[in-house]
Tab-separated table of N, CA and C in Angstrom:
chain	number	residue	atom	x	y	z
Y	1	MET	N	106.343	-16.959	62.895
Y	1	MET	CA	105.505	-17.499	64.120
Y	1	MET	C	104.616	-18.421	63.785
Y	2	ASP	N	103.642	-18.162	63.074
Y	2	ASP	CA	102.628	-19.016	62.904
Y	2	ASP	C	102.998	-20.485	62.793
Y	3	ALA	N	104.043	-20.498	61.816
Y	3	ALA	CA	104.486	-22.157	61.638
Y	3	ALA	C	104.864	-22.683	63.039
Y	4	LEU	N	105.459	-22.029	64.109
Y	4	LEU	CA	105.795	-22.328	65.566
Y	4	LEU	C	104.562	-22.640	65.753
Y	5	TRP	N	103.563	-22.212	65.914
Y	5	TRP	CA	101.855	-22.324	66.600
Y	5	TRP	C	101.444	-23.861	65.888
Y	6	ILE	N	101.777	-23.614	64.587
Y	6	ILE	CA	101.187	-24.936	64.007
Y	6	ILE	C	101.730	-26.111	64.617
Y	7	THR	N	103.136	-26.326	64.288
Y	7	THR	CA	104.096	-27.361	64.879
Y	7	THR	C	103.650	-27.862	65.951
Y	8	LEU	N	103.673	-26.796	67.072
Y	8	LEU	CA	103.577	-27.210	68.530
Y	8	LEU	C	101.682	-27.752	68.711
Y	9	THR	N	100.943	-27.413	67.997
Y	9	THR	CA	99.421	-27.531	67.817
Y	9	THR	C	99.340	-28.898	67.692
Y	10	LEU	N	100.098	-29.244	66.331
Y	10	LEU	CA	100.354	-30.574	65.537
Y	10	LEU	C	100.501	-31.660	66.661
Y	11	LEU	N	101.833	-31.176	67.383
Y	11	LEU	CA	102.835	-32.217	68.344
Y	11	LEU	C	101.400	-32.453	69.572
Y	12	MET	N	100.944	-31.355	70.292
Y	12	MET	CA	100.011	-31.087	71.088
Y	12	MET	C	99.115	-32.269	70.906
Y	13	ALA	N	98.431	-31.880	69.285
Y	13	ALA	CA	97.001	-32.324	69.103
Y	13	ALA	C	97.681	-34.291	68.635
Y	14	GLY	N	98.482	-34.503	68.013
Y	14	GLY	CA	98.574	-36.294	67.406
Y	14	GLY	C	99.601	-36.673	68.567
Y	15	PHE	N	100.446	-36.139	69.731
Y	15	PHE	CA	101.078	-37.023	70.355
Y	15	PHE	C	100.603	-36.918	72.061
Y	16	VAL	N	100.223	-35.795	72.793
Y	16	VAL	CA	99.519	-35.652	73.774
Y	16	VAL	C	98.205	-36.223	74.009
Y	17	GLY	N	97.600	-36.391	73.004
Y	17	GLY	CA	96.077	-37.305	72.923
Y	17	GLY	C	96.297	-38.881	73.427
Y	18	TRP	N	97.551	-39.546	72.811
Y	18	TRP	CA	97.595	-40.738	73.343
Y	18	TRP	C	97.220	-41.113	74.866
Y	19	PRO	N	97.693	-40.367	75.664
Y	19	PRO	CA	97.693	-40.432	76.766
Y	19	PRO	C	96.265	-40.273	77.504
Y	20	VAL	N	95.831	-38.992	76.818
Y	20	VAL	CA	94.055	-38.798	76.783
Y	20	VAL	C	93.268	-39.734	76.838
Y	21	THR	N	94.002	-40.778	75.316
Y	21	THR	CA	92.798	-41.578	74.866
Y	21	THR	C	92.987	-42.729	76.104
Y	22	ALA	N	94.027	-43.022	76.023
Y	22	ALA	CA	94.314	-43.742	77.172
Y	22	ALA	C	93.943	-43.575	78.834
Y	23	LEU	N	93.690	-42.497	79.006
Y	23	LEU	CA	92.803	-42.249	80.221
Y	23	LEU	C	91.490	-42.700	80.211
Y	24	VAL	N	90.961	-42.530	78.653
Y	24	VAL	CA	89.669	-42.239	78.936
Y	24	VAL	C	89.246	-44.040	78.977
Y	25	PHE	N	90.004	-44.680	78.149
Y	25	PHE	CA	89.976	-46.311	78.201
Y	25	PHE	C	90.000	-46.649	79.471
Y	26	ARG	N	90.852	-46.151	80.717
Y	26	ARG	CA	91.205	-46.534	81.801
Y	26	ARG	C	89.748	-46.303	82.467
Y	27	LEU	N	89.097	-45.051	82.543
Y	27	LEU	CA	88.169	-44.704	82.973
Y	27	LEU	C	87.261	-45.470	82.540
Y	28	ALA	N	86.539	-45.557	81.013
Y	28	ALA	CA	85.975	-46.907	80.748
Y	28	ALA	C	85.968	-47.894	81.527
Y	29	ARG	N	87.034	-48.834	81.492
Y	29	ARG	CA	87.305	-50.048	82.407
Y	29	ARG	C	86.975	-49.674	83.742
Y	30	THR	N	86.968	-48.703	84.364
Y	30	THR	CA	86.771	-48.642	85.797
Y	30	THR	C	85.050	-48.603	86.088
Y	31	ILE	N	84.574	-47.835	84.960
Y	31	ILE	CA	82.926	-48.092	84.813
Y	31	ILE	C	82.645	-49.846	84.945
Y	32	ASP	N	83.367	-49.930	83.349
Y	32	ASP	CA	82.972	-51.557	83.269
Y	32	ASP	C	82.937	-52.471	84.292
Y	33	ASP	N	84.262	-52.361	85.007
Y	33	ASP	CA	84.667	-52.740	86.747
Y	33	ASP	C	83.483	-52.827	87.532
Y	34	ARG	N	83.063	-51.877	87.641
Y	34	ARG	CA	81.951	-51.481	88.838
Y	34	ARG	C	80.407	-51.980	88.440
Y	35	ALA	N	80.559	-51.990	87.387
Y	35	ALA	CA	79.359	-52.710	86.739
Y	35	ALA	C	79.005	-54.133	86.558
Y	36	ASP	N	80.580	-54.368	86.582
Y	36	ASP	CA	80.832	-56.315	86.444
Y	36	ASP	C	81.033	-56.719	88.022
Y	37	ALA	N	81.059	-55.803	88.722
Y	37	ALA	CA	81.269	-56.461	90.270
Y	37	ALA	C	80.572	-56.984	90.873
Y	38	GLY	N	79.497	-57.271	90.647
Y	38	GLY	CA	78.275	-58.153	90.919
Y	38	GLY	C	78.048	-59.406	90.368
Y	39	THR	N	78.284	-59.438	89.451
Y	39	THR	CA	78.494	-60.575	87.769
Y	39	THR	C	79.700	-61.271	88.174
Y	40	GLY	N	80.755	-60.879	88.809
Y	40	GLY	CA	81.934	-61.423	88.737
Y	40	GLY	C	83.114	-61.671	87.257
Y	41	GLN	N	82.077	-60.881	86.413
Y	41	GLN	CA	82.723	-60.764	84.560
Y	41	GLN	C	84.559	-60.486	85.136
Y	42	THR	N	85.292	-60.674	84.761
Y	42	THR	CA	86.637	-60.208	84.569
Y	42	THR	C	87.500	-60.561	83.488
Y	43	ASP	N	87.068	-61.096	82.772
Y	43	ASP	CA	87.628	-61.725	81.227
Y	43	ASP	C	88.451	-60.637	80.398
Y	44	PRO	N	89.637	-60.430	80.097
Y	44	PRO	CA	90.402	-59.361	79.707
Y	44	PRO	C	89.632	-59.440	78.055
Y	45	ALA	N	89.520	-60.397	77.965
Y	45	ALA	CA	89.672	-60.832	76.295
Y	45	ALA	C	88.182	-60.338	76.051
Y	46	ASN	N	87.054	-59.938	76.897
Y	46	ASN	CA	85.997	-59.482	76.576
Y	46	ASN	C	85.321	-57.932	77.287
Y	47	ASP	N	86.834	-57.360	77.600
Y	47	ASP	CA	86.804	-56.055	77.798
Y	47	ASP	C	86.922	-55.042	77.163
Y	48	PRO	N	86.198	-54.235	76.530
Y	48	PRO	CA	86.154	-53.262	75.642
Y	48	PRO	C	87.187	-52.181	75.838
Y	49	ALA	N	87.443	-52.068	77.247
Y	49	ALA	CA	88.280	-51.200	77.296
Y	49	ALA	C	89.871	-51.333	78.116
Y	50	ALA	N	90.379	-52.813	77.888
Y	50	ALA	CA	91.513	-53.664	78.246
Y	50	ALA	C	92.536	-53.041	77.105
Y	51	ASP	N	93.471	-52.917	77.392
Y	51	ASP	CA	94.837	-52.286	76.899
Y	51	ASP	C	95.506	-53.064	75.738
Y	52	VAL	N	95.062	-54.610	75.595
Y	52	VAL	CA	94.943	-55.766	74.993
Y	52	VAL	C	94.384	-56.282	74.795
Y	53	THR	N	93.548	-55.869	73.325
Y	53	THR	CA	91.951	-56.606	73.026
Y	53	THR	C	92.217	-58.033	72.328
Y	54	VAL	N	91.962	-59.133	72.947
Y	54	VAL	CA	91.893	-60.138	71.809
Y	54	VAL	C	90.732	-60.866	71.495
Y	55	ASP	N	90.688	-61.792	70.616
Y	55	ASP	CA	89.546	-62.385	70.392
Y	55	ASP	C	89.648	-63.928	70.463
Y	56	PRO	N	89.089	-64.332	71.651
Y	56	PRO	CA	89.168	-65.745	72.263
Y	56	PRO	C	88.730	-66.874	70.887
Y	57	ALA	N	87.842	-66.724	70.247
Y	57	ALA	CA	87.258	-67.460	69.473
Y	57	ALA	C	87.530	-67.026	67.786
Y	58	GLY	N	88.661	-66.364	67.620
Y	58	GLY	CA	88.965	-66.145	66.457
Y	58	GLY	C	89.982	-67.628	65.880
Y	59	PRO	N	90.532	-67.504	64.651
Y	59	PRO	CA	90.740	-68.845	64.099
Y	59	PRO	C	92.009	-69.483	64.500
Y	60	ALA	N	92.874	-68.817	65.434
Y	60	ALA	CA	93.936	-69.327	65.600
Y	60	ALA	C	93.536	-70.242	67.300
Y	61	ALA	N	92.419	-69.908	67.813
Y	61	ALA	CA	92.078	-70.641	69.062
Y	61	ALA	C	91.370	-71.667	68.679
Y	62	THR	N	90.771	-71.909	67.560
Y	62	THR	CA	89.784	-73.116	67.032
Y	62	THR	C	91.021	-74.116	65.965
Y	63	THR	N	91.665	-73.645	65.707
Y	63	THR	CA	92.921	-74.370	64.652
Y	63	THR	C	94.155	-73.938	65.123
Y	64	PRO	N	94.484	-75.250	65.713
Y	64	PRO	CA	96.126	-75.099	66.194
Y	64	PRO	C	97.208	-74.973	64.761
Y	65	SER	N	97.816	-74.184	64.846
Y	65	SER	CA	98.635	-74.665	63.292
Y	65	SER	C	99.743	-75.411	63.960
Y	66	ALA	N	100.883	-76.046	62.812
Y	66	ALA	CA	101.054	-77.505	62.830
Y	66	ALA	C	102.277	-77.623	63.793
Y	67	GLY	N	103.094	-76.525	64.150
Y	67	GLY	CA	103.674	-76.146	64.936
Y	67	GLY	C	103.280	-75.829	66.911
Y	68	THR	N	101.992	-76.135	67.062
Y	68	THR	CA	101.624	-75.801	68.472
Y	68	THR	C	101.247	-77.234	68.484
Y	69	VAL	N	101.128	-77.552	70.038
Y	69	VAL	CA	100.505	-78.822	70.234
Y	69	VAL	C	99.207	-78.726	70.782
Y	70	ALA	N	98.270	-79.178	70.468
Y	70	ALA	CA	96.699	-78.875	70.924
Y	70	ALA	C	96.744	-79.563	71.972
Y	71	LEU	N	95.946	-78.491	72.772
Y	71	LEU	CA	95.663	-78.302	74.233
Y	71	LEU	C	93.953	-78.999	74.995
Y	72	ALA	N	93.896	-79.353	75.689
Y	72	ALA	CA	92.505	-79.618	75.877
Y	72	ALA	C	91.740	-79.006	75.897
Y	73	ALA	N	90.717	-79.334	75.517
Y	73	ALA	CA	89.621	-78.229	75.079
Y	73	ALA	C	89.164	-77.319	76.218
Y	74	GLY	N	89.091	-75.856	75.609
Y	74	GLY	CA	88.675	-74.755	76.638
Y	74	GLY	C	89.572	-74.199	77.476
Y	75	SER	N	90.025	-74.613	78.414
Y	75	SER	CA	90.967	-73.671	79.327
Y	75	SER	C	91.915	-72.645	78.628
Y	76	ALA	N	93.667	-73.430	78.450
Y	76	ALA	CA	94.554	-72.623	77.927
Y	76	ALA	C	94.673	-72.129	76.589
Y	77	ALA	N	93.545	-73.130	75.875
Y	77	ALA	CA	93.849	-72.863	74.478
Y	77	ALA	C	93.499	-71.854	73.906
Y	78	ALA	N	92.148	-71.219	74.253
Y	78	ALA	CA	91.894	-69.898	74.313
Y	78	ALA	C	93.159	-68.891	74.642
Y	79	SER	N	93.515	-68.847	75.553
Y	79	SER	CA	94.545	-67.888	76.458
Y	79	SER	C	95.859	-67.696	75.720
Y	80	VAL	N	96.157	-69.053	74.842
Y	80	VAL	CA	97.424	-69.118	74.715
Y	80	VAL	C	97.420	-69.001	73.084
Y	81	ASN	N	96.418	-69.046	71.861
Y	81	ASN	CA	96.258	-69.083	70.909
Y	81	ASN	C	95.077	-67.879	70.890
Y	82	SER	N	95.422	-66.515	71.265
Y	82	SER	CA	94.172	-65.568	71.262
Y	82	SER	C	94.947	-64.608	70.047
Y	83	VAL	N	93.905	-64.218	69.159
Y	83	VAL	CA	94.210	-63.722	67.838
Y	83	VAL	C	93.841	-61.950	68.373
Y	84	ARG	N	94.977	-61.235	68.244
Y	84	ARG	CA	94.952	-59.551	68.696
Y	84	ARG	C	93.948	-58.884	67.992
Y	85	ILE	N	93.091	-58.025	68.108
Y	85	ILE	CA	92.109	-57.415	67.279
Y	85	ILE	C	92.410	-55.827	67.207
Y	86	LEU	N	92.622	-54.978	66.677
Y	86	LEU	CA	92.562	-53.705	66.461
Y	86	LEU	C	94.225	-53.459	66.551
Y	87	ARG	N	94.971	-53.900	65.770
Y	87	ARG	CA	96.100	-53.951	65.987
Y	87	ARG	C	96.878	-52.598	65.178
Y	88	GLY	N	97.783	-52.164	65.855
Y	88	GLY	CA	98.180	-50.725	65.252
Y	88	GLY	C	97.088	-49.351	65.767
Y	89	GLY	N	96.299	-49.436	66.517
Y	89	GLY	CA	95.578	-48.552	67.135
Y	89	GLY	C	95.926	-47.610	67.467
Y	90	ALA	N	97.231	-47.446	68.352
Y	90	ALA	CA	98.108	-46.411	68.261
Y	90	ALA	C	98.735	-45.431	67.355
Y	91	ILE	N	99.150	-46.045	66.303
Y	91	ILE	CA	99.802	-45.170	65.666
Y	91	ILE	C	98.227	-44.472	64.578
Y	92	ILE	N	97.601	-45.261	64.458
Y	92	ILE	CA	96.447	-44.700	63.697
Y	92	ILE	C	95.884	-43.519	64.543
Y	93	GLY	N	95.720	-43.876	65.765
Y	93	GLY	CA	95.106	-42.819	66.655
Y	93	GLY	C	96.076	-41.246	66.460
Y	94	VAL	N	97.353	-41.639	66.182
Y	94	VAL	CA	98.108	-40.567	66.152
Y	94	VAL	C	97.758	-39.929	64.882
Y	95	LEU	N	97.870	-40.481	63.781
Y	95	LEU	CA	97.715	-40.072	62.367
Y	95	LEU	C	96.460	-39.848	62.376
Y	96	GLU	N	95.332	-40.143	62.746
Y	96	GLU	CA	94.151	-39.505	62.741
Y	96	GLU	C	93.924	-37.948	63.569
Y	97	ARG	N	94.611	-37.854	64.496
Y	97	ARG	CA	94.791	-36.553	65.590
Y	97	ARG	C	95.386	-35.808	64.591
Y	98	LEU	N	96.441	-36.092	63.734
Y	98	LEU	CA	97.165	-35.199	63.443
Y	98	LEU	C	96.234	-34.418	61.925
Y	99	ALA	N	95.576	-35.204	61.088
Y	99	ALA	CA	95.023	-35.014	60.050
Y	99	ALA	C	93.696	-34.643	60.482
Y	100	VAL	N	93.009	-34.654	61.431
Y	100	VAL	CA	91.970	-33.901	62.037
Y	100	VAL	C	92.464	-32.335	62.256
Y	101	CYS	N	93.514	-31.929	63.042
Y	101	CYS	CA	93.936	-31.069	63.314
Y	101	CYS	C	94.304	-30.129	62.068
Y	102	LEU	N	95.246	-30.659	61.215
Y	102	LEU	CA	95.875	-30.319	60.107
Y	102	LEU	C	94.283	-29.814	59.004
Y	103	ALA	N	93.429	-30.298	59.148
Y	103	ALA	CA	91.907	-30.111	58.446
Y	103	ALA	C	91.185	-28.830	59.301
Y	104	ILE	N	91.064	-29.099	60.550
Y	104	ILE	CA	90.795	-27.699	61.076
Y	104	ILE	C	91.669	-26.799	60.983
Y	105	LEU	N	92.808	-26.708	61.360
Y	105	LEU	CA	93.910	-25.600	60.937
Y	105	LEU	C	93.710	-24.880	59.128
Y	106	ALA	N	93.277	-25.824	58.571
Y	106	ALA	CA	93.553	-25.477	57.482
Y	106	ALA	C	92.591	-24.935	56.836
Y	107	GLY	N	91.138	-24.858	57.635
Y	107	GLY	CA	90.039	-24.530	57.168
Y	107	GLY	C	89.148	-25.518	56.364
Y	108	GLU	N	89.250	-26.616	56.681
Y	108	GLU	CA	88.975	-27.982	55.729
Y	108	GLU	C	87.850	-28.607	56.325
Y	109	PRO	N	87.184	-28.636	57.318
Y	109	PRO	CA	86.806	-29.529	58.390
Y	109	PRO	C	85.779	-30.543	57.818
Y	110	VAL	N	86.063	-30.503	56.235
Y	110	VAL	CA	85.009	-31.692	55.846
Y	110	VAL	C	86.018	-32.757	55.350
Y	111	ALA	N	87.474	-32.131	55.946
Y	111	ALA	CA	88.405	-33.715	55.497
Y	111	ALA	C	88.256	-34.641	56.504
Y	112	ILE	N	87.692	-34.346	57.636
Y	112	ILE	CA	87.311	-34.941	58.938
Y	112	ILE	C	86.369	-36.108	58.677
Y	113	ALA	N	85.240	-35.703	57.860
Y	113	ALA	CA	84.530	-36.839	57.197
Y	113	ALA	C	85.258	-38.355	56.413
Y	114	TYR	N	86.578	-37.488	55.635
Y	114	TYR	CA	87.338	-38.571	54.968
Y	114	TYR	C	88.241	-39.191	56.238
Y	115	VAL	N	88.806	-38.992	56.911
Y	115	VAL	CA	89.425	-39.704	58.038
Y	115	VAL	C	88.377	-40.497	58.786
Y	116	ILE	N	87.461	-40.168	59.055
Y	116	ILE	CA	86.337	-40.897	59.812
Y	116	ILE	C	86.144	-42.397	59.019
Y	117	ALA	N	85.932	-41.743	57.643
Y	117	ALA	CA	85.361	-43.028	56.841
Y	117	ALA	C	86.316	-43.699	56.293
Y	118	ILE	N	87.764	-43.485	56.098
Y	118	ILE	CA	89.039	-44.338	55.800
Y	118	ILE	C	88.943	-45.201	57.009
Y	119	LYS	N	88.906	-44.647	58.329
Y	119	LYS	CA	89.600	-45.507	59.504
Y	119	LYS	C	87.969	-46.595	59.591
Y	120	GLY	N	86.922	-46.002	59.581
Y	120	GLY	CA	85.696	-47.109	59.670
Y	120	GLY	C	85.886	-48.225	58.463
Y	121	LEU	N	85.770	-47.613	57.081
Y	121	LEU	CA	86.075	-48.614	56.000
Y	121	LEU	C	87.325	-49.898	56.227
Y	122	GLY	N	88.479	-49.673	57.011
Y	122	GLY	CA	89.694	-49.944	56.964
Y	122	GLY	C	89.246	-51.019	58.462
Y	123	ARG	N	88.759	-50.647	59.113
Y	123	ARG	CA	88.534	-51.621	60.347
Y	123	ARG	C	86.913	-52.292	60.463
Y	124	PHE	N	86.268	-52.453	59.113
Y	124	PHE	CA	85.021	-52.565	58.691
Y	124	PHE	C	84.863	-54.129	59.343
Y	125	ALA	N	85.556	-55.049	58.918
Y	125	ALA	CA	85.620	-56.520	58.547
Y	125	ALA	C	85.785	-57.031	60.232
Y	126	GLU	N	86.955	-56.360	60.938
Y	126	GLU	CA	87.125	-56.851	62.484
Y	126	GLU	C	86.050	-55.898	63.195
Y	127	LEU	N	85.675	-54.924	62.906
Y	127	LEU	CA	84.577	-54.803	63.533
Y	127	LEU	C	83.032	-54.980	63.725
Y	128	LYS	N	82.619	-55.786	62.401
Y	128	LYS	CA	81.592	-56.267	62.302
Y	128	LYS	C	81.566	-57.720	62.793
Y	129	GLU	N	82.804	-58.474	63.000
Y	129	GLU	CA	82.817	-59.586	63.654
Y	129	GLU	C	83.179	-59.929	65.179
Y	130	THR	N	83.306	-58.558	65.842
Y	130	THR	CA	83.826	-58.430	67.225
Y	130	THR	C	83.281	-57.407	68.324
Y	131	PRO	N	82.345	-57.597	68.498
Y	131	PRO	CA	81.492	-56.090	69.497
Y	131	PRO	C	82.432	-55.556	70.361
Y	132	VAL	N	83.428	-56.106	70.757
Y	132	VAL	CA	84.499	-55.427	71.731
Y	132	VAL	C	85.377	-54.581	71.037
Y	133	ALA	N	85.768	-54.832	69.728
Y	133	ALA	CA	86.380	-54.395	69.083
Y	133	ALA	C	85.669	-53.094	68.698
Y	134	ALA	N	84.343	-53.452	68.415
Y	134	ALA	CA	83.211	-51.915	68.120
Y	134	ALA	C	83.526	-51.021	69.065
Y	135	GLU	N	83.123	-51.446	70.055
Y	135	GLU	CA	83.094	-50.501	71.410
Y	135	GLU	C	83.989	-49.766	71.463
Y	136	ARG	N	85.596	-50.338	71.719
Y	136	ARG	CA	86.937	-49.638	72.016
Y	136	ARG	C	87.168	-48.991	70.834
Y	137	PHE	N	86.679	-49.112	69.359
Y	137	PHE	CA	86.988	-48.464	68.330
Y	137	PHE	C	86.089	-47.089	68.549
Y	138	ILE	N	84.639	-47.199	69.101
Y	138	ILE	CA	84.398	-46.149	69.269
Y	138	ILE	C	84.537	-45.067	70.216
Y	139	ILE	N	84.947	-45.584	70.962
Y	139	ILE	CA	85.428	-44.813	72.479
Y	139	ILE	C	87.118	-44.133	72.342
Y	140	GLY	N	88.052	-44.857	71.257
Y	140	GLY	CA	89.086	-44.051	71.054
Y	140	GLY	C	88.895	-43.206	69.735
Y	141	THR	N	88.034	-43.808	68.905
Y	141	THR	CA	87.933	-42.402	67.840
Y	141	THR	C	87.314	-41.220	68.149
Y	142	LEU	N	86.157	-41.518	69.085
Y	142	LEU	CA	85.440	-40.058	69.786
Y	142	LEU	C	86.516	-39.619	70.378
Y	143	THR	N	87.379	-39.964	71.341
Y	143	THR	CA	88.208	-39.150	71.897
Y	143	THR	C	89.103	-38.364	71.394
Y	144	SER	N	89.883	-39.290	70.342
Y	144	SER	CA	90.757	-39.108	69.237
Y	144	SER	C	90.208	-37.505	68.804
Y	145	LEU	N	89.074	-37.610	68.595
Y	145	LEU	CA	88.543	-36.448	67.207
Y	145	LEU	C	87.884	-35.053	68.281
Y	146	LEU	N	87.815	-35.339	69.440
Y	146	LEU	CA	87.516	-34.253	70.239
Y	146	LEU	C	88.862	-33.898	70.850
Y	147	TRP	N	89.482	-34.533	71.225
Y	147	TRP	CA	91.056	-33.764	71.566
Y	147	TRP	C	91.529	-33.104	70.615
Y	148	ALA	N	91.925	-33.802	69.149
Y	148	ALA	CA	92.257	-32.907	68.049
Y	148	ALA	C	91.778	-31.494	67.480
Y	149	ALA	N	90.176	-31.928	67.690
Y	149	ALA	CA	89.235	-30.626	67.344
Y	149	ALA	C	89.575	-29.788	68.454
Y	150	GLY	N	89.416	-30.134	69.486
Y	150	GLY	CA	89.509	-29.101	70.907
Y	150	GLY	C	90.970	-28.533	70.547
Y	151	VAL	N	91.709	-28.894	70.826
Y	151	VAL	CA	93.396	-28.347	70.572
Y	151	VAL	C	93.757	-27.267	69.700
Y	152	ALA	N	93.044	-28.067	67.941
Y	152	ALA	CA	92.867	-27.169	66.944
Y	152	ALA	C	92.132	-25.761	67.164
Y	153	ALA	N	91.078	-26.249	67.514
Y	153	ALA	CA	90.423	-24.759	67.921
Y	153	ALA	C	91.058	-23.877	68.642
Y	154	LEU	N	91.235	-24.481	69.524
Y	154	LEU	CA	92.067	-23.408	70.780
Y	154	LEU	C	93.253	-22.632	70.045
Y	155	ALA	N	93.637	-23.263	69.674
Y	155	ALA	CA	95.332	-22.923	68.876
Y	155	ALA	C	94.922	-21.659	67.467
Y	156	LYS	N	93.850	-22.201	66.867
Y	156	LYS	CA	93.680	-21.031	65.853
Y	156	LYS	C	92.307	-19.973	66.219
Y	157	VAL	N	92.023	-20.091	67.657
Y	157	VAL	CA	91.404	-18.877	67.806
Y	157	VAL	C	92.693	-18.081	68.974
Y	158	PHE	N	93.242	-18.770	69.759
Y	158	PHE	CA	93.869	-18.109	70.604
Y	158	PHE	C	95.341	-17.375	69.789
Y	159	PHE	N	95.947	-18.391	69.019
Y	159	PHE	CA	97.204	-18.228	68.602
Y	159	PHE	C	97.340	-18.054	66.616
Y	160	LEU	N	96.294	-18.170	66.233
Y	160	LEU	CA	96.237	-18.437	64.933
Y	160	LEU	C	95.371	-17.371	64.342
Y	161	GLY	N	94.569	-16.831	65.008
Y	161	GLY	CA	93.659	-15.491	64.786
Y	161	GLY	C	92.793	-15.726	63.727
């Protein structure tokens, strides 16, 4: 019976955590939109809570490849040749939540530090160069960690004794 509860807990932590994280990103975007309403700033490339985060000043925006036609400076070049940042975040988030949940269920909360360290080191270069990515990284990581830890703790207290 414990195997069933552990499996359900892992599924709940790993996969239900994605919509929860997406909801928190939308909430953050709503708060930012309200703050930016007076300034008129609505550029999705600079939005830390945007669903697709892009770097308009990335290498593709400044140096067109041989197959692309160089557009007039400014307007469409940045939007056409933008570089996506924080790629694979949804898959990494699921794996992160599964690892955190397993660590708590196994009674090894120190393993959570390894998960955070691996995730931070893997993204360090991207986060250092792009403040938009850093803010999105922090929001997503904290949401994922809190969700997975909460689900695992509740399962451990109520179902796994």
